[in-house]
Coordinates of N, CA, C and O in Angstrom, one line a residue:
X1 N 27.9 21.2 2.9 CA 28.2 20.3 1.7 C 26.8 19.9 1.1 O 26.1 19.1 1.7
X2 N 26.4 20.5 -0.2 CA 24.9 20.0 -0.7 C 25.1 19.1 -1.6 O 25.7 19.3 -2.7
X3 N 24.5 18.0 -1.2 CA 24.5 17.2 -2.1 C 24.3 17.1 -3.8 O 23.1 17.3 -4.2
X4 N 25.2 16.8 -4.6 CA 25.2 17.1 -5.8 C 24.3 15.8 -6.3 O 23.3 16.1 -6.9
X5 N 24.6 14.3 -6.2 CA 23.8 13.5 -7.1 C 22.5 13.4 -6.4 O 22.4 13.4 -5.2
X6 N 21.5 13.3 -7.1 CA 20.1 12.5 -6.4 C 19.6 11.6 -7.2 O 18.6 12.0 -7.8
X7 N 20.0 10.5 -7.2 CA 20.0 9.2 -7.8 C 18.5 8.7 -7.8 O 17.9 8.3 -6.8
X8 N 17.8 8.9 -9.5 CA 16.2 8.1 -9.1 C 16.2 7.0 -9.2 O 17.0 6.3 -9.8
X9 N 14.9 6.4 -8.6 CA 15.1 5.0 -8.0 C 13.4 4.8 -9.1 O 12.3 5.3 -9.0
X10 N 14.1 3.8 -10.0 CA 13.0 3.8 -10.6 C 12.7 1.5 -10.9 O 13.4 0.5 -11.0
X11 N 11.1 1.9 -10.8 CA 11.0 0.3 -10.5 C 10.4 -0.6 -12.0 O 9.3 -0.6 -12.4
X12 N 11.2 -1.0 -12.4 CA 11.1 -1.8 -13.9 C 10.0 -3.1 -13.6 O 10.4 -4.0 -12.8
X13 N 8.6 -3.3 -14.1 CA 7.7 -4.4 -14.1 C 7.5 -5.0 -15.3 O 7.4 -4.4 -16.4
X14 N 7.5 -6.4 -15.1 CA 7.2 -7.3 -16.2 C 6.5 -8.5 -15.5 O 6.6 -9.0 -14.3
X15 N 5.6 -8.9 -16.8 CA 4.8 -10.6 -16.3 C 6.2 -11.5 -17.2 O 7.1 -11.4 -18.0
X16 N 5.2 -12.7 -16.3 CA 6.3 -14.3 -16.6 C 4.9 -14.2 -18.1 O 3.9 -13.5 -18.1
X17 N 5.4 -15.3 -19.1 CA 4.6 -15.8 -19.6 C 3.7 -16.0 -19.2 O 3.4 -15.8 -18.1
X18 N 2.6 -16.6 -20.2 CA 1.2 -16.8 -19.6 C 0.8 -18.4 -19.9 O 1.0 -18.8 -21.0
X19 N 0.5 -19.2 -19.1 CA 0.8 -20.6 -18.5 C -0.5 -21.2 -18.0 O -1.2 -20.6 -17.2
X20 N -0.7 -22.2 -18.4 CA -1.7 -23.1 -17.1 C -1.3 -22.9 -15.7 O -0.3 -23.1 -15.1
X21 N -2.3 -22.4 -15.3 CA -2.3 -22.0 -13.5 C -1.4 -23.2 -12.8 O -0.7 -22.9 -11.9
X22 N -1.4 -24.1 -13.0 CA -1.0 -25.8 -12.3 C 0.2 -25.5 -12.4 O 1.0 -25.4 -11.4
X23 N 0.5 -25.1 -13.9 CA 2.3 -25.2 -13.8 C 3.1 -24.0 -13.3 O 4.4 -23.9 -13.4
X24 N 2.1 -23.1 -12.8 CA 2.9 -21.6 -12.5 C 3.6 -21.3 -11.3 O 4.4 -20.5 -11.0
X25 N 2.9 -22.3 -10.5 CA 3.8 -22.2 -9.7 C 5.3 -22.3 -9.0 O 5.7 -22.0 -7.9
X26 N 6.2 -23.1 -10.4 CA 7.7 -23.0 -10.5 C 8.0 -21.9 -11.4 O 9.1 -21.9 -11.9
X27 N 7.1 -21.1 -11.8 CA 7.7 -20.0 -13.2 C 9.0 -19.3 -12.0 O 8.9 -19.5 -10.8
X28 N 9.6 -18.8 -12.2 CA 10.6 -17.9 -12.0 C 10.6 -16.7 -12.8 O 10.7 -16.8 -14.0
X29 N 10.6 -15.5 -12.3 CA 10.8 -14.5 -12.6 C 13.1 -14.1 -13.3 O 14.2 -14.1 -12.7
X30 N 12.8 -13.9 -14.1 CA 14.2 -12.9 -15.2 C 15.5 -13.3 -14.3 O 15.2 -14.0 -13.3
X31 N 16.3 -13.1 -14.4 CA 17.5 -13.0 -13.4 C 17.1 -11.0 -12.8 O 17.0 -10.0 -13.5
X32 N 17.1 -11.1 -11.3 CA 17.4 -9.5 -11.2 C 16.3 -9.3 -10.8 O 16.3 -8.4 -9.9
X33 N 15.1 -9.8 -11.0 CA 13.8 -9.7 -11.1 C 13.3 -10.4 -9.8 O 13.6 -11.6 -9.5
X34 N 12.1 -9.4 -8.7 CA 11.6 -10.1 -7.9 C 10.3 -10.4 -8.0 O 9.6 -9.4 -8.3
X35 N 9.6 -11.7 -7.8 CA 8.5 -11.8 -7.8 C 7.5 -11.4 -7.0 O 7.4 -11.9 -5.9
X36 N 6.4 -10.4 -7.5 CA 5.6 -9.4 -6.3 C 4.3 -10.6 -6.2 O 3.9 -10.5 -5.0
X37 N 3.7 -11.4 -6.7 CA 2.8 -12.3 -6.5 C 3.4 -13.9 -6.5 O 4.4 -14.4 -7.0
X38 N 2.4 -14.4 -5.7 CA 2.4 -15.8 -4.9 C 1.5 -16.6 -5.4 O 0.4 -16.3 -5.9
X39 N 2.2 -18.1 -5.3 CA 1.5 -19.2 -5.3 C 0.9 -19.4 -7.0 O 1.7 -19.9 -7.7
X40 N -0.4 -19.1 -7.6 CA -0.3 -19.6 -9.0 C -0.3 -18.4 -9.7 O -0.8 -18.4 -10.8
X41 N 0.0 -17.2 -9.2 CA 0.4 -15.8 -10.0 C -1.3 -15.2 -10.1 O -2.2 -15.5 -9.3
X42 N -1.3 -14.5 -11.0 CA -2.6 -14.2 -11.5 C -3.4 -14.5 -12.7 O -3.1 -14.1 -13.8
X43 N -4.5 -15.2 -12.4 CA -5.1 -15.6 -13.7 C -6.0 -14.2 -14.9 O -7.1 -14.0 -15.3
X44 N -5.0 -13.7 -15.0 CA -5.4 -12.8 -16.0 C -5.2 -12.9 -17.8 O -5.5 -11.9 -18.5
X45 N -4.7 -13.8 -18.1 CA -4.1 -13.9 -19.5 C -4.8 -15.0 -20.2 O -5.4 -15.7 -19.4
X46 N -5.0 -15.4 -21.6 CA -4.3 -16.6 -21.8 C -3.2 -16.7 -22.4 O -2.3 -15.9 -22.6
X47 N -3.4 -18.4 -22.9 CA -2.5 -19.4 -23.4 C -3.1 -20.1 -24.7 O -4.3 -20.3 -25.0
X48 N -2.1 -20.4 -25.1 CA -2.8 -20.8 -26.5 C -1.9 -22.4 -27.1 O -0.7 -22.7 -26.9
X49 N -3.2 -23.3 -27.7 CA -2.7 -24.2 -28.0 C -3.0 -24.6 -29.5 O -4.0 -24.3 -30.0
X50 N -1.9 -25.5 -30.4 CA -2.3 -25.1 -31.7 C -2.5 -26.8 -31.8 O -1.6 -27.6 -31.4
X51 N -3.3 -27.2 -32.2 CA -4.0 -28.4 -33.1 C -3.6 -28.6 -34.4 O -2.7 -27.8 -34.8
X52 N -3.9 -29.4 -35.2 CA -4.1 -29.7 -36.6 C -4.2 -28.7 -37.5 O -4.3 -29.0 -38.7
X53 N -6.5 -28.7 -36.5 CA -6.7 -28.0 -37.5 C -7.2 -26.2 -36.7 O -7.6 -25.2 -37.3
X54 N -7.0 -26.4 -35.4 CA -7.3 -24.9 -34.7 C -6.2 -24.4 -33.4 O -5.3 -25.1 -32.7
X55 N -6.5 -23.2 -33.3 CA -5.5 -22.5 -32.2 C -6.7 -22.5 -30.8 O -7.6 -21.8 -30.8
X56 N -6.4 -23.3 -30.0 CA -7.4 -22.9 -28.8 C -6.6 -22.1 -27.9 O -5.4 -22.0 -27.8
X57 N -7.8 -21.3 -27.2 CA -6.8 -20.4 -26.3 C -7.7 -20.8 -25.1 O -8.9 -21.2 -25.3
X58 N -6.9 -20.7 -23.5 CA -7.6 -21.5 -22.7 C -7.1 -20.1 -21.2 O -5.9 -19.6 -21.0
X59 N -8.0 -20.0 -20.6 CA -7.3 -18.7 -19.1 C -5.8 -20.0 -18.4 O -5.5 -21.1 -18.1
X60 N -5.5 -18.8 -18.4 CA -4.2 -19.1 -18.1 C -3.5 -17.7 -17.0 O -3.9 -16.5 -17.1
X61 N -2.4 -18.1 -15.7 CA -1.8 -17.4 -14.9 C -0.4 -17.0 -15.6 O 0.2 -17.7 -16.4
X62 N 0.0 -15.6 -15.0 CA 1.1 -15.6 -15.1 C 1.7 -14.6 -13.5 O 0.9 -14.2 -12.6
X63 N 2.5 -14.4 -13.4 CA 3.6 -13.9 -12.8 C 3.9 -12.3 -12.7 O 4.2 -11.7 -13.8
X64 N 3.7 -11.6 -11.7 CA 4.2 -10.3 -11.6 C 5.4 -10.3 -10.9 O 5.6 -10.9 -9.9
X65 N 6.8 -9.2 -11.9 CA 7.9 -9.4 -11.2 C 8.2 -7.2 -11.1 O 7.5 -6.3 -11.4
X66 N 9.5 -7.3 -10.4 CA 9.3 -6.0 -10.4 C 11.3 -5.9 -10.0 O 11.9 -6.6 -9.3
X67 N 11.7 -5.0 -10.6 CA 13.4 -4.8 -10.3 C 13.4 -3.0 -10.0 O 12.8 -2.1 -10.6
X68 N 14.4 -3.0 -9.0 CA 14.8 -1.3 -9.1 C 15.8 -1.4 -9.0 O 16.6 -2.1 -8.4
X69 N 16.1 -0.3 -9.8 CA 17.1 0.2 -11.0 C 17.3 2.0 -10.7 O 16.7 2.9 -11.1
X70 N 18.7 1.8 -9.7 CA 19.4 3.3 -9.5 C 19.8 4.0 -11.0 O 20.7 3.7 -11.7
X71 N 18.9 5.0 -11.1 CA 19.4 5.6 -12.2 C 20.1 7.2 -11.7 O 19.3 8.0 -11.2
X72 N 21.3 7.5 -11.8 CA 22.1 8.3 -11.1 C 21.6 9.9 -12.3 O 21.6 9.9 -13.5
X73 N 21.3 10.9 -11.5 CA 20.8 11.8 -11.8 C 21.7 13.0 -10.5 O 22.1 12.7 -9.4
X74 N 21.8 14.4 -11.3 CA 22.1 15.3 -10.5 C 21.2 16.4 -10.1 O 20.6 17.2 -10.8
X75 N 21.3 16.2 -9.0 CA 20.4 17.4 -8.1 C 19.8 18.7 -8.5 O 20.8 19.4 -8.8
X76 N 18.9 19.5 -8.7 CA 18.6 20.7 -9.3 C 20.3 21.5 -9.2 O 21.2 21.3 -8.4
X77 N 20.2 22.3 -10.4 CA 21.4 23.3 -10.2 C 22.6 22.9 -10.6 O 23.4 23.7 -11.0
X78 N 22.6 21.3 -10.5 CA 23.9 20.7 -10.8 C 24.0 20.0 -11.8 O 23.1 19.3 -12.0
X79 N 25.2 20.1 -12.9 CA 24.8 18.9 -14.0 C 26.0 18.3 -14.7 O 26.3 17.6 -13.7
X80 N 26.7 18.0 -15.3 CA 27.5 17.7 -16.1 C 28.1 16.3 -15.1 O 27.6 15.9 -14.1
X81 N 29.3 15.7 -15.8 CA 29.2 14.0 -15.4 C 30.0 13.9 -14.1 O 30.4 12.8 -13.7
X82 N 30.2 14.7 -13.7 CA 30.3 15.2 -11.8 C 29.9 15.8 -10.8 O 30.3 16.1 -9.7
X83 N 28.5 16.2 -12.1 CA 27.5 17.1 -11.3 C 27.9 18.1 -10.6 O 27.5 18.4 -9.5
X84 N 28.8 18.8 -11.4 CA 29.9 20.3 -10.3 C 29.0 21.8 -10.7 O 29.0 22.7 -9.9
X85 N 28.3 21.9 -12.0 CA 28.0 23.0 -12.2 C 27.1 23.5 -11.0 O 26.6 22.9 -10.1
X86 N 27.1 25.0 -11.3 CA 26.2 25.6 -9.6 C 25.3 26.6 -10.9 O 24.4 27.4 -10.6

């Protein structure tokens, strides 16, 4: 019996917003979504703050998240939506 589906396993990445480091550490990652970094995320981004009369932008952390996502595919040779062709 050869297996007809071979389901790719593919991994969906996204950052949290981008935040003052202090407050990052309750960000939560999406529903579904796991978070691959700890503690104040990574300071790679900024943030921006708007004044009166200016926009400051200040380094700021955010959040790496990552989900996998079975995407159902059929095996060389096989195709249609029960994967039966030979």
């Amino acid at each position: 019996q050869m297996k007809k589906q071979c389901d790719q396993k593919l991994l969906i990445r996204m950052k949290t917003e981008c935040v003052p480091c202090s407050l990052n550490l309750d960000t939560q990652c999406p529903a579904g979504y796991t978070k691959i970094t700890n503690g104040t995320g990574i300071p790679d981004c900024r943030y921006y703050l708007e004044t009166k009369t200016h926009t400051l932008s200040f380094p700021g952390c955010r959040h790496h998240c990552v989900k996998e996502f079975e995407q159902p595919e059929c095996c060389q040779g096989h195709w249609g939506p029960d994967c039966m062709g030979e």
